[in-house]
Coordinates of C-alpha atoms in Angstrom, one line a residue:
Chain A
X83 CA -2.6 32.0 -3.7
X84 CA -1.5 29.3 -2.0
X85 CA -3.4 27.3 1.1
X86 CA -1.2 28.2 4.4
X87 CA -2.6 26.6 6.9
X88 CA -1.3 23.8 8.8
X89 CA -2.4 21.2 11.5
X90 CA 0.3 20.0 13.5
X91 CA -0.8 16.9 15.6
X92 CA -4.4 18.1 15.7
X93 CA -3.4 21.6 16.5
X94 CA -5.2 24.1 13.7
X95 CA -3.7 27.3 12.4
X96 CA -4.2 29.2 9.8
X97 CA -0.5 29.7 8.4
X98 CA 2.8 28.3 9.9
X99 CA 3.9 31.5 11.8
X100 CA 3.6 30.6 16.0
X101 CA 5.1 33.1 18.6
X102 CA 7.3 30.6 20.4
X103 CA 6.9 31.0 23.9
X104 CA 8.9 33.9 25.3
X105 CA 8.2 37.8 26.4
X106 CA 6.3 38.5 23.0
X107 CA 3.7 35.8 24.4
X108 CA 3.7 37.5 27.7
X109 CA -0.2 38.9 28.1
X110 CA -3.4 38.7 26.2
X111 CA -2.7 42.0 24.5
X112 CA 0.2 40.5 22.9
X113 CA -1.1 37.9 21.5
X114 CA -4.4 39.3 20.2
X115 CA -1.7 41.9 18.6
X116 CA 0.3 39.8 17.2
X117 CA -2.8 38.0 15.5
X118 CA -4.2 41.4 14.5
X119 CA -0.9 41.9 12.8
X120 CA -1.1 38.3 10.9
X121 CA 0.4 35.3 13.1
X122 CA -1.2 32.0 12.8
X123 CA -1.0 30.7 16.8
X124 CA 1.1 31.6 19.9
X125 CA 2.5 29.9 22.8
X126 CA 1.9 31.4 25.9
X127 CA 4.6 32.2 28.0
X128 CA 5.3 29.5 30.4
X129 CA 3.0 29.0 32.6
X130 CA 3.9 27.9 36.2
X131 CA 3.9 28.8 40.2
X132 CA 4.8 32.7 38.6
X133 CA 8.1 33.4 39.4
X134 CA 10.3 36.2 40.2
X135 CA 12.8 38.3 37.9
X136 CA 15.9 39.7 37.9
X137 CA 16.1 43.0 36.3
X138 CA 18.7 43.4 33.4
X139 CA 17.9 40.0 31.5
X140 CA 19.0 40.7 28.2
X141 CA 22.0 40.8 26.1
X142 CA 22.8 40.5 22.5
X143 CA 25.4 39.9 19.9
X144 CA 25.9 42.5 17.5
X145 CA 28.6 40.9 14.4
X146 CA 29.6 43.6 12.1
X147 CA 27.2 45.4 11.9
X148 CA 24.1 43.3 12.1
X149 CA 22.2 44.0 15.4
X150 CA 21.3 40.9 17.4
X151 CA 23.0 38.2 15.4
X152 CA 23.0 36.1 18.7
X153 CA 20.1 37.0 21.8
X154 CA 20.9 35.9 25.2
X155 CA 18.2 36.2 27.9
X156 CA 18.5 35.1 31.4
X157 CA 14.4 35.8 32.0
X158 CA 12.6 32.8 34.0
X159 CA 8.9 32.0 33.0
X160 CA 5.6 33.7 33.7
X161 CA 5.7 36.5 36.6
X162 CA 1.9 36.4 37.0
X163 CA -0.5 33.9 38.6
X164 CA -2.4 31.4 36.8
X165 CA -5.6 32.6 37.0
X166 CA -4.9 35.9 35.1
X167 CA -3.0 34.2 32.6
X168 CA -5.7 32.1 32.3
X169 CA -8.4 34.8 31.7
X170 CA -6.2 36.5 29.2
X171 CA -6.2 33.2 27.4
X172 CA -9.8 32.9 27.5
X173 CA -10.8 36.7 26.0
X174 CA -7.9 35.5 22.8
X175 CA -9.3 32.4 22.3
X176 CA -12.8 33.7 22.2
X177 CA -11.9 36.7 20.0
X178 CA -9.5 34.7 17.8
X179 CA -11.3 31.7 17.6
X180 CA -9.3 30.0 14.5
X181 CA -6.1 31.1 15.9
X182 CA -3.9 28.3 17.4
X183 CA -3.3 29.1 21.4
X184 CA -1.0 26.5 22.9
X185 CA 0.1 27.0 26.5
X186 CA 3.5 26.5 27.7
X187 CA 4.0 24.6 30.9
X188 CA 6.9 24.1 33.4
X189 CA 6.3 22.6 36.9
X190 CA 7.8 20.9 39.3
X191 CA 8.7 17.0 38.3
X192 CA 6.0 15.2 40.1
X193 CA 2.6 13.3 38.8
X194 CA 0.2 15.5 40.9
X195 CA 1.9 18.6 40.0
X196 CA 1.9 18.1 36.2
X197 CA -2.2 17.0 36.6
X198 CA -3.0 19.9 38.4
X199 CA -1.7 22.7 36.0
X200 CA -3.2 20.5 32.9
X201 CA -6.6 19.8 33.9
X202 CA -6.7 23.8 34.8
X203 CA -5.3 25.2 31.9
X204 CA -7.7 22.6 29.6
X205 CA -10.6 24.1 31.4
X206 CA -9.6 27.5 30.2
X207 CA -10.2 26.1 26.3
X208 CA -6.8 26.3 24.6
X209 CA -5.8 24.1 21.4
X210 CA -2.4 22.5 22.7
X211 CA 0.5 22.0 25.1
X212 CA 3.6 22.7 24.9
X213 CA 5.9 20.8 27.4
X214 CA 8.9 23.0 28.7
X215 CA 11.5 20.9 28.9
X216 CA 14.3 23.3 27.3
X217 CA 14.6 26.5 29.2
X218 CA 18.5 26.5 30.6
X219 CA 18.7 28.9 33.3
X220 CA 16.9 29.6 36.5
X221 CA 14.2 27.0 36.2
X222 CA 16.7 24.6 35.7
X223 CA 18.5 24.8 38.9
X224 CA 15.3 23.8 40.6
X225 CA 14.9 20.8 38.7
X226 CA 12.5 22.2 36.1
X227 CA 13.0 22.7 32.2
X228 CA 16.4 21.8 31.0
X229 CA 17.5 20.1 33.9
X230 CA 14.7 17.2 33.2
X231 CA 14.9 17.6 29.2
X232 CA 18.5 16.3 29.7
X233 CA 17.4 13.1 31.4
X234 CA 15.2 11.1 28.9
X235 CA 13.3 8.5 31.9
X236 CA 12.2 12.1 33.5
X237 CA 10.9 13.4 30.0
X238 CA 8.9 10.2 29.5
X239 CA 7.7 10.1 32.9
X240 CA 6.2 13.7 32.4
X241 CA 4.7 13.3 29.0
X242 CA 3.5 10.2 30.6
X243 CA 1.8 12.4 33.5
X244 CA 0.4 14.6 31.2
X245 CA -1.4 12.5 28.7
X246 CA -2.7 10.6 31.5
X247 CA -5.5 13.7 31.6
X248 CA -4.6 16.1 28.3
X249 CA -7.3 16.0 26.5
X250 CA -5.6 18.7 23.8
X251 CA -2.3 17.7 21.6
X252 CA 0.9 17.7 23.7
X253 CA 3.9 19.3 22.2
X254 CA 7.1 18.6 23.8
X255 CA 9.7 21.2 23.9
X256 CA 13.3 19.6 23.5
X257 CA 16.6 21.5 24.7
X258 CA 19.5 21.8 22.6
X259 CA 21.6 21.2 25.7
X260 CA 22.2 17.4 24.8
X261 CA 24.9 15.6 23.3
X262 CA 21.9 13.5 21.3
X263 CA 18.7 15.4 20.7
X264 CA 16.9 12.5 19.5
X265 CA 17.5 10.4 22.0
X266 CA 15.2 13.0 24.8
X267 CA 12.6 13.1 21.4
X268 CA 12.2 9.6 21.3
X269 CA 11.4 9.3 25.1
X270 CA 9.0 12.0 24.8
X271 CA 7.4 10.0 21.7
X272 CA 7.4 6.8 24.2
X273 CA 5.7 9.3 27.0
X274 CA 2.9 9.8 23.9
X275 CA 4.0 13.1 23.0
X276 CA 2.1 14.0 19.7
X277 CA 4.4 16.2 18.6
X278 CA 7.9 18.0 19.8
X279 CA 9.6 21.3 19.6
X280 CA 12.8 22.6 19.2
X281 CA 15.2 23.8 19.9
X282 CA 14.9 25.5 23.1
X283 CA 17.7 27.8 24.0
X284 CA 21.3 27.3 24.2
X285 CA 23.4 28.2 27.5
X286 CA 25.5 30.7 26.9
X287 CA 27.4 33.8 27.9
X288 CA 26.6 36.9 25.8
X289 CA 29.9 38.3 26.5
X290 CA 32.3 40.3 29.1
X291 CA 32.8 44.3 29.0
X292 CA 36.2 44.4 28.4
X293 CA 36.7 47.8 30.3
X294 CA 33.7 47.0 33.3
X295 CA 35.2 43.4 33.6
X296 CA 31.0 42.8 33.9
X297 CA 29.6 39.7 32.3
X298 CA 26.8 40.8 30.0
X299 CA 24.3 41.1 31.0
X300 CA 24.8 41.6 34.5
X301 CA 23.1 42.1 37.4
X302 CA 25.1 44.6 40.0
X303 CA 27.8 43.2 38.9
X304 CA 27.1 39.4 38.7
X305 CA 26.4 37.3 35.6
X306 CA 24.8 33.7 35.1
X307 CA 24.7 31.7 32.0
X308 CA 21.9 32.2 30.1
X309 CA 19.6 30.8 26.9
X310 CA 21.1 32.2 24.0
X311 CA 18.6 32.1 20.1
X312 CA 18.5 34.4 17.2
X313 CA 19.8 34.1 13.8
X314 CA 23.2 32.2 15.3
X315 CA 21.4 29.3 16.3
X316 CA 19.5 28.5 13.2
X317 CA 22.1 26.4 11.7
X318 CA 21.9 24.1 15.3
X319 CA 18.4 24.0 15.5
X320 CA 18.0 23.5 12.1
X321 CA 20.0 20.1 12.4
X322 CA 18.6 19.2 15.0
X323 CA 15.2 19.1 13.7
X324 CA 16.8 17.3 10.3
X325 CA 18.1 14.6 13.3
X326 CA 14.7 14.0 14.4
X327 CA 12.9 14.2 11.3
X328 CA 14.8 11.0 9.8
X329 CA 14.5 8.8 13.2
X330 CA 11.9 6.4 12.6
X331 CA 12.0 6.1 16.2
X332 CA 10.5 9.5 16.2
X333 CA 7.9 9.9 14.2
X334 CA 5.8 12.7 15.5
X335 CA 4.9 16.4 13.5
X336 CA 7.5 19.3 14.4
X337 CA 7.2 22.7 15.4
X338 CA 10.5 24.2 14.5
X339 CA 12.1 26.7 16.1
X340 CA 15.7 28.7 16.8
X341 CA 17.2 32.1 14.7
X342 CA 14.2 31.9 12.5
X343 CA 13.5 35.4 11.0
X344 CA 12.5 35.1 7.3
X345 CA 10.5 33.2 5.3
X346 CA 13.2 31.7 3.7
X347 CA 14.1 30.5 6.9
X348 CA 10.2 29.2 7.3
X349 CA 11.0 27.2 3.9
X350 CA 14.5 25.7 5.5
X351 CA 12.9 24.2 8.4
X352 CA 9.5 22.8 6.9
X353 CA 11.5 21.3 3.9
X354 CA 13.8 19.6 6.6
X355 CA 10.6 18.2 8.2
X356 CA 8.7 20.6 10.4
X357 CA 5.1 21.3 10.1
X358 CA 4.9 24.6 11.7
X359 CA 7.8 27.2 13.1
X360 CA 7.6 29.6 16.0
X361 CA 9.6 32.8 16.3
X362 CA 11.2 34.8 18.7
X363 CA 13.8 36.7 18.7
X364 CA 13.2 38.3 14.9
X365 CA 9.7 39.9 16.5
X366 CA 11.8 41.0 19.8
X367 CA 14.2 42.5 17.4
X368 CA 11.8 44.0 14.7
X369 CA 7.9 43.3 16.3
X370 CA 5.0 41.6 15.2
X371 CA 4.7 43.1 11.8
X372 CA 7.7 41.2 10.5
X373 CA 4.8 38.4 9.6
X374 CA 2.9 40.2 7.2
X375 CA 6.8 39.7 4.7
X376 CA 7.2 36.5 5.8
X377 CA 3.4 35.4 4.6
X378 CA 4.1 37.5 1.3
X379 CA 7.4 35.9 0.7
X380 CA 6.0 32.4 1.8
X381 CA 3.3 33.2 -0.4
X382 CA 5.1 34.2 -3.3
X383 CA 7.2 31.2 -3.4
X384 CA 4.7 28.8 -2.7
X385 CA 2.9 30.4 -5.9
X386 CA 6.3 30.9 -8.0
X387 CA 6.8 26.5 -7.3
X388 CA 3.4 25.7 -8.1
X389 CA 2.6 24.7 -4.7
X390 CA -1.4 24.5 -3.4
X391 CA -0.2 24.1 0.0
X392 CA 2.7 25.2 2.5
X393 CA 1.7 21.4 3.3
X394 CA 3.6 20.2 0.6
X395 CA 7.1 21.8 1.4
X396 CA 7.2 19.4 5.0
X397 CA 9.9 17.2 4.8
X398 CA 10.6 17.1 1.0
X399 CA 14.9 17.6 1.6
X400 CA 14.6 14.8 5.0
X401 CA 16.0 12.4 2.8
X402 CA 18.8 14.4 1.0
X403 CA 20.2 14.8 4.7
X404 CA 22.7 11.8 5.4
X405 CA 25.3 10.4 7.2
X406 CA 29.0 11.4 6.4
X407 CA 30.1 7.7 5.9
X408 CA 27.2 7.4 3.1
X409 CA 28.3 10.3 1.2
X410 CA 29.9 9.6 -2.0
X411 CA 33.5 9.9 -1.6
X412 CA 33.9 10.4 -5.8
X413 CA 31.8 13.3 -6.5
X414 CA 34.0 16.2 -7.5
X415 CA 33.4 20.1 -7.5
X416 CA 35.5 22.7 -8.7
X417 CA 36.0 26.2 -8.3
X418 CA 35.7 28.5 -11.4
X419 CA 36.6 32.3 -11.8
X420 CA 35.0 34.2 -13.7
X421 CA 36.7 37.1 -15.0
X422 CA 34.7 39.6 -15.6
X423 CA 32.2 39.0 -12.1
X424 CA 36.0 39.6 -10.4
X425 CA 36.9 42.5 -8.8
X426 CA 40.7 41.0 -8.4
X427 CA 40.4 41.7 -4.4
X428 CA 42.7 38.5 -3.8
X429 CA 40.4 37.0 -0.9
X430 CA 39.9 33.5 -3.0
X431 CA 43.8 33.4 -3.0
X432 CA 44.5 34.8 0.3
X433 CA 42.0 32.2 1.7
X434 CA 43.1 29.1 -0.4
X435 CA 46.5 29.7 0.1
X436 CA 46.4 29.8 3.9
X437 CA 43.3 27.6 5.1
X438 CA 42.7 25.3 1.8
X439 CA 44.6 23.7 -0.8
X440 CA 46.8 26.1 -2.3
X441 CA 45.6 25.8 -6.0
X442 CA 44.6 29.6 -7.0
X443 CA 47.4 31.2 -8.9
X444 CA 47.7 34.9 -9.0
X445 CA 48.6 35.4 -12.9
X446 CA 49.2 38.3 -15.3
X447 CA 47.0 37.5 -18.4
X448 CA 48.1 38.7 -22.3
X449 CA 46.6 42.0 -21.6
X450 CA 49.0 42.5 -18.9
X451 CA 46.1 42.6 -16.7
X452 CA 45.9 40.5 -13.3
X453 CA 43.8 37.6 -12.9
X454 CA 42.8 34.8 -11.0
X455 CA 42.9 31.2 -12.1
X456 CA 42.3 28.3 -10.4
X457 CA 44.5 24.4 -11.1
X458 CA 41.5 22.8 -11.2
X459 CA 43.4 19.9 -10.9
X460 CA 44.5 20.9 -7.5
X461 CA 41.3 21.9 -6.5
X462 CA 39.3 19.9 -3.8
X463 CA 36.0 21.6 -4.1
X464 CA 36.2 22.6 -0.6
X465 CA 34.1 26.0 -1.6
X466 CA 36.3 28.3 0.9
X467 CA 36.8 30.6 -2.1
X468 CA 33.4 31.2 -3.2
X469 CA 32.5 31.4 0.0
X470 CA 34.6 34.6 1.2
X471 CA 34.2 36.2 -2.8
X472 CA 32.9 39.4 -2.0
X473 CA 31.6 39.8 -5.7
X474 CA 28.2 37.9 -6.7
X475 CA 28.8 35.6 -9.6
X476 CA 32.4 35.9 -9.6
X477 CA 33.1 32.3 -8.5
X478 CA 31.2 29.1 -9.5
X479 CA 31.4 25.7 -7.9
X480 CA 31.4 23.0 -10.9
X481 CA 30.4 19.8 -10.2
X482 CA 33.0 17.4 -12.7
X483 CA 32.2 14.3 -14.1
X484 CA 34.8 11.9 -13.6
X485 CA 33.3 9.2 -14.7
X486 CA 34.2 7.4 -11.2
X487 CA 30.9 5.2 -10.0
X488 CA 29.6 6.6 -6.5
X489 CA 31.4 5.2 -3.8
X490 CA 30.8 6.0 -0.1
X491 CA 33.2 5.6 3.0
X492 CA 30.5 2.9 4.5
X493 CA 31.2 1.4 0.9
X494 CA 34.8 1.3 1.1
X495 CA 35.2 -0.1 4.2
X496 CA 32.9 -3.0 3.3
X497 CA 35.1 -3.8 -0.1
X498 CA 38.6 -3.4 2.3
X499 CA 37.2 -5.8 4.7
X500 CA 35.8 -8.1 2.2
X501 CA 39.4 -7.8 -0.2
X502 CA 41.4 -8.3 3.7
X503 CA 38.8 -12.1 4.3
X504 CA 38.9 -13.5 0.9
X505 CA 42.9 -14.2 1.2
X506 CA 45.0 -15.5 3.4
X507 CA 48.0 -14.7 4.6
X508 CA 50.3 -17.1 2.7
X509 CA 48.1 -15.7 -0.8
X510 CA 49.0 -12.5 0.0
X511 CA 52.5 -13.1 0.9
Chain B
X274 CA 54.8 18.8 -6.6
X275 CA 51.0 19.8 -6.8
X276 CA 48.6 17.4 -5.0
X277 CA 47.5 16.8 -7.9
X278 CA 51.1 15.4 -9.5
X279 CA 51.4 13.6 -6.3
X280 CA 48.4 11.8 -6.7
X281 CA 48.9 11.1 -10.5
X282 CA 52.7 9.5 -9.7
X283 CA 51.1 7.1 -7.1
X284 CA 47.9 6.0 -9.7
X285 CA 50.7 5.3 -11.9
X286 CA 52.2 3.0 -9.8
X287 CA 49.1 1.3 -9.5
X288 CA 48.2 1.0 -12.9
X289 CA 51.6 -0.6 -13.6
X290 CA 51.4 -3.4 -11.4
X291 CA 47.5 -4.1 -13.0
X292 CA 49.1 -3.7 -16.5
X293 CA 51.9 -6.4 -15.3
X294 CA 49.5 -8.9 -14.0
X295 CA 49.0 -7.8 -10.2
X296 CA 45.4 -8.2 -8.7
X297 CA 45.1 -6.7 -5.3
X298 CA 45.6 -9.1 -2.7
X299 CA 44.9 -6.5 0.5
X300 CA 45.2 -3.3 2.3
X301 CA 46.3 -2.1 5.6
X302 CA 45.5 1.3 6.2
X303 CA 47.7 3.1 9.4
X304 CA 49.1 6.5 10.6
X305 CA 51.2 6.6 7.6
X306 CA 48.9 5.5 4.5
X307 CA 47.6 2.5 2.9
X308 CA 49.7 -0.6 2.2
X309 CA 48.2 -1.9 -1.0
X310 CA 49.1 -5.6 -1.4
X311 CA 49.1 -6.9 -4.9
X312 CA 49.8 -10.5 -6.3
X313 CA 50.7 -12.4 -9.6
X314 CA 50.6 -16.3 -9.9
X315 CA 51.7 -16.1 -13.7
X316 CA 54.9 -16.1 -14.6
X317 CA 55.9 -17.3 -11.2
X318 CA 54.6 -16.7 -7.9
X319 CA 55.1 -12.9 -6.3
X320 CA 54.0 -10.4 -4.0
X321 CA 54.6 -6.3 -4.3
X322 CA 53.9 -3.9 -1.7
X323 CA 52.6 -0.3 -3.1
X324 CA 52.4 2.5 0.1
X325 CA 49.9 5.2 -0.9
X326 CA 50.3 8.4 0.7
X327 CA 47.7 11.1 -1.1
X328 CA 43.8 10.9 -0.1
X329 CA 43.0 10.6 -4.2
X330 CA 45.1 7.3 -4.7
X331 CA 43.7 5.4 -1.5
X332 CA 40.3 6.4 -2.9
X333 CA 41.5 5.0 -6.4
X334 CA 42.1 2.0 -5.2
X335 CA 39.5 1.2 -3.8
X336 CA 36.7 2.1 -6.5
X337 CA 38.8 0.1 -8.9
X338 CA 38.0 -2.6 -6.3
X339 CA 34.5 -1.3 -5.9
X340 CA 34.0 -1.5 -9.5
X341 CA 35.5 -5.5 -9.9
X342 CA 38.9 -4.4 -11.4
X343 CA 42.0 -5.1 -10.4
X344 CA 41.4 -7.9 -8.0
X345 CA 41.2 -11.8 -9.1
X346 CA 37.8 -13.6 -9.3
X347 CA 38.0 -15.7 -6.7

């Protein structure tokens, strides 16, 4: 069995499994349940001045028949005051010892503010800090969480503040809500962040009841954008941490987070650079328990690779993630239909004849019996048709050898500009 | 004609000014394609101008380029 644990900037845990800060994280007797059931740390729900809710916060979208293939929550932070989140914090920590604790932490932009809320939490004896600069709604409009993630010289100012007297690892949490998500990370590196987070949630409007007229949710009637996470996001957050895991400029452990809900996922976002994940929506979906499959699967794999430590998966596929321009313009797949995996439901042609390239022929074979086939010479390699085959193993992508040397679009343009200087005009008549 | 076809009528083309003599003097690429100057001292001075239209033959071009072929060593 392989080792699981993980220290991310300093920050202990015994696997990579973290509640990410959110309603599961609410009280102690979460937490110390959700460790009971098998998670390796949690970040406490945002601690602040406690705020107040709304009631109806929650809405989800449902996508043929998966449940909750998109969550969209228009909660604020913490409800309750410090002092009892505190105490709540203090019995975990002292029954769960080798568990990671990290408090979340969302005030008002100012020096004295930030000082006041770190020196009391770090008095309290948790392992970390998690900087919310992320959440999109409520806190925002008040100058908090989003609304000072989306300015890099305010994120760097308040990591700045806050390692002036952390004593623990500071995490800062990065919203998706940015043209450039690396650009906020690298100001929060230059604030002395020791590691970041993301990605917090993404505004968004769950949807309107077509008969009501009601945005969903709503709230007597009235709607407001919201954060939106779950499985739908993963592909986002997942580049996003790829983004920040190749910037040298960066250079700091990540706790990766957005739509994660399997292990599989867990393997994703460590092999594209994070140390540690946190999760969500899967445990406000399916609850705590989901951990105890993700540590067997994680397990499993890690044993099935010959892996001694989840360690070993961080960052292994950061450098197979490029830019478009270095990508080589003369590798060559092909699709291939295999007969008898085929069902003959048409979707390959259906899709290549109206969204791709036109090259798979709907053909009678000697039998008389109707087939498939694909002009490979036609074919881009655009993977459309194995993508909507409804039958496993009934298309394969083929990567062809055309004996054509790599060549990348960064490449070409360099040998057209070159070719274009070395003659002039009157040469090239 | 197949994309395919397309693209093997315009490689053509290209391989027949290279088999003349040709080297590839230039390329302008605009809205409408690539303008693929080639250029023969021997047996007397010329110029042709070859318009590619199809992706696959502006990418052949310039990976014969990429690989040293078809342009002079100057």
């Amino acid at each position: 069995m392989a080792d699981l644990s993980i220290n991310l900037a300093g920050i202990k845990s015994p696997n990579p499994f973290w509640l990410a800060s959110a309603p599961p994280t609410n009280t102690g007797y979460q937490v110390q349940r959700a460790f009971e059931a098998g998670w390796g740390g949690a970040v406490w729900k945002t601690l602040g001045e406690p705020i107040i809710n709304v009631s109806s916060r929650f809405a989800a979208v449902h996508f043929n028949g998966q449940r909750v293939a998109g969550f969209n929550n228009i909660e604020l932070i913490t409800d309750r005051p410090l002092e009892v989140n505190l105490k709540e914090i203090y019995e975990t920590k002292k029954r769960f010892p080798n568990h990671a604790i990290i408090a979340s932490l969302m005030v008002e932009p100012t020096q004295e503010k930030w000082h006041e809320i770190v020196k009391r939490v770090e008095a309290i004896g948790v392992d970390g800090l998690e900087l919310n600069f992320g959440c999109p709604h409520g806190m925002a409009e008040r100058g908090m969480g989003a609304a000072s993630g989306q300015q890099p010289d305010l994120v760097q100012a308040q990591t700045t503040w806050v390692k002036e007297v952390a004593t623990t690892p500071v995490i800062v949490k990065l919203t998706p809500n940015i043209t450039d998500i690396t650009v906020v990370a690298r100001s929060a590196v230059q604030g002395g962040a020791d590691a970041i987070s993301m990605i917090n949630t993404i505004n968004s409007l769950a949807g309107v009841d077509i008969h009501s007229w009601n945005t969903l949710p709503n709230v007597g009637g009235q709607g407001a954008h919201g954060g939106y996470c779950g499985p739908a996001v993963k592909p986002i957050a997942l580049s996003m941490v790829a983004e920040c895991a190749r910037d040298l400029g960066v250079g700091v452990p990540i706790s990766g987070i957005g739509g994660i809900s399997t292990w599989q996922d867990v393997v994703e976002f460590m092999l594209m650079g994070a140390t540690g994940i946190q999760v969500c929506t899967a445990v406000m979906h399916h609850g705590f328990r989901i951990v105890e499959e993700m540590i067997d699967g994680l397990n499993n794999y890690l044993d099935d690779k010959g892996l001694a430590s989840v360690t070993e998966l961080i960052g292994k596929s950061v450098s197979r993630y490029s830019n478009w321009g270095d990508l080589d313009l003369n590798y060559k797949v092909v699709a291939r239909i295999n007969e008898e995996n085929c069902i003959n439901c048409n979707k390959c042609h259906i899709a290549c004849e109206d969204a791709s390239h036109q090259c798979i022929d709907m053909l009678t074979n000697a039998d008389g019996k109707a087939i498939l086939q694909v002009r490979e010479e036609d074919c881009v390699g655009c993977n459309l048709c194995s993508i909507v085959c409804p039958a496993e193993g009934a298309i394969d992508m083929i990567p062809l050898e055309n004996g054509a040397a790599p060549l990348t679009w960064n490449e070409r343009q360099k040998v057209i500009s070159s070719l274009n200087g070395s003659y002039s005009e009157a040469e090239v008549v | 004609m197949s994309a395919f076809a397309e693209f093997a009528k315009e490689q053509q083309e290209v391989d027949g000014l290279l088999f003349k003599g040709y080297t590839i003097a230039g390329i302008l690429e605009d809205l409408d394609g690539a303008r693929i100057k080639f250029v023969r001292a021997e047996p007397a001075k010329s110029a042709v101008e070859l318009m590619l239209l199809t992706a696959d033959a502006r990418k052949y071009v310039t990976t014969l380029i990429f690989a040293g072929h078809g342009v002079s060593e100057k």
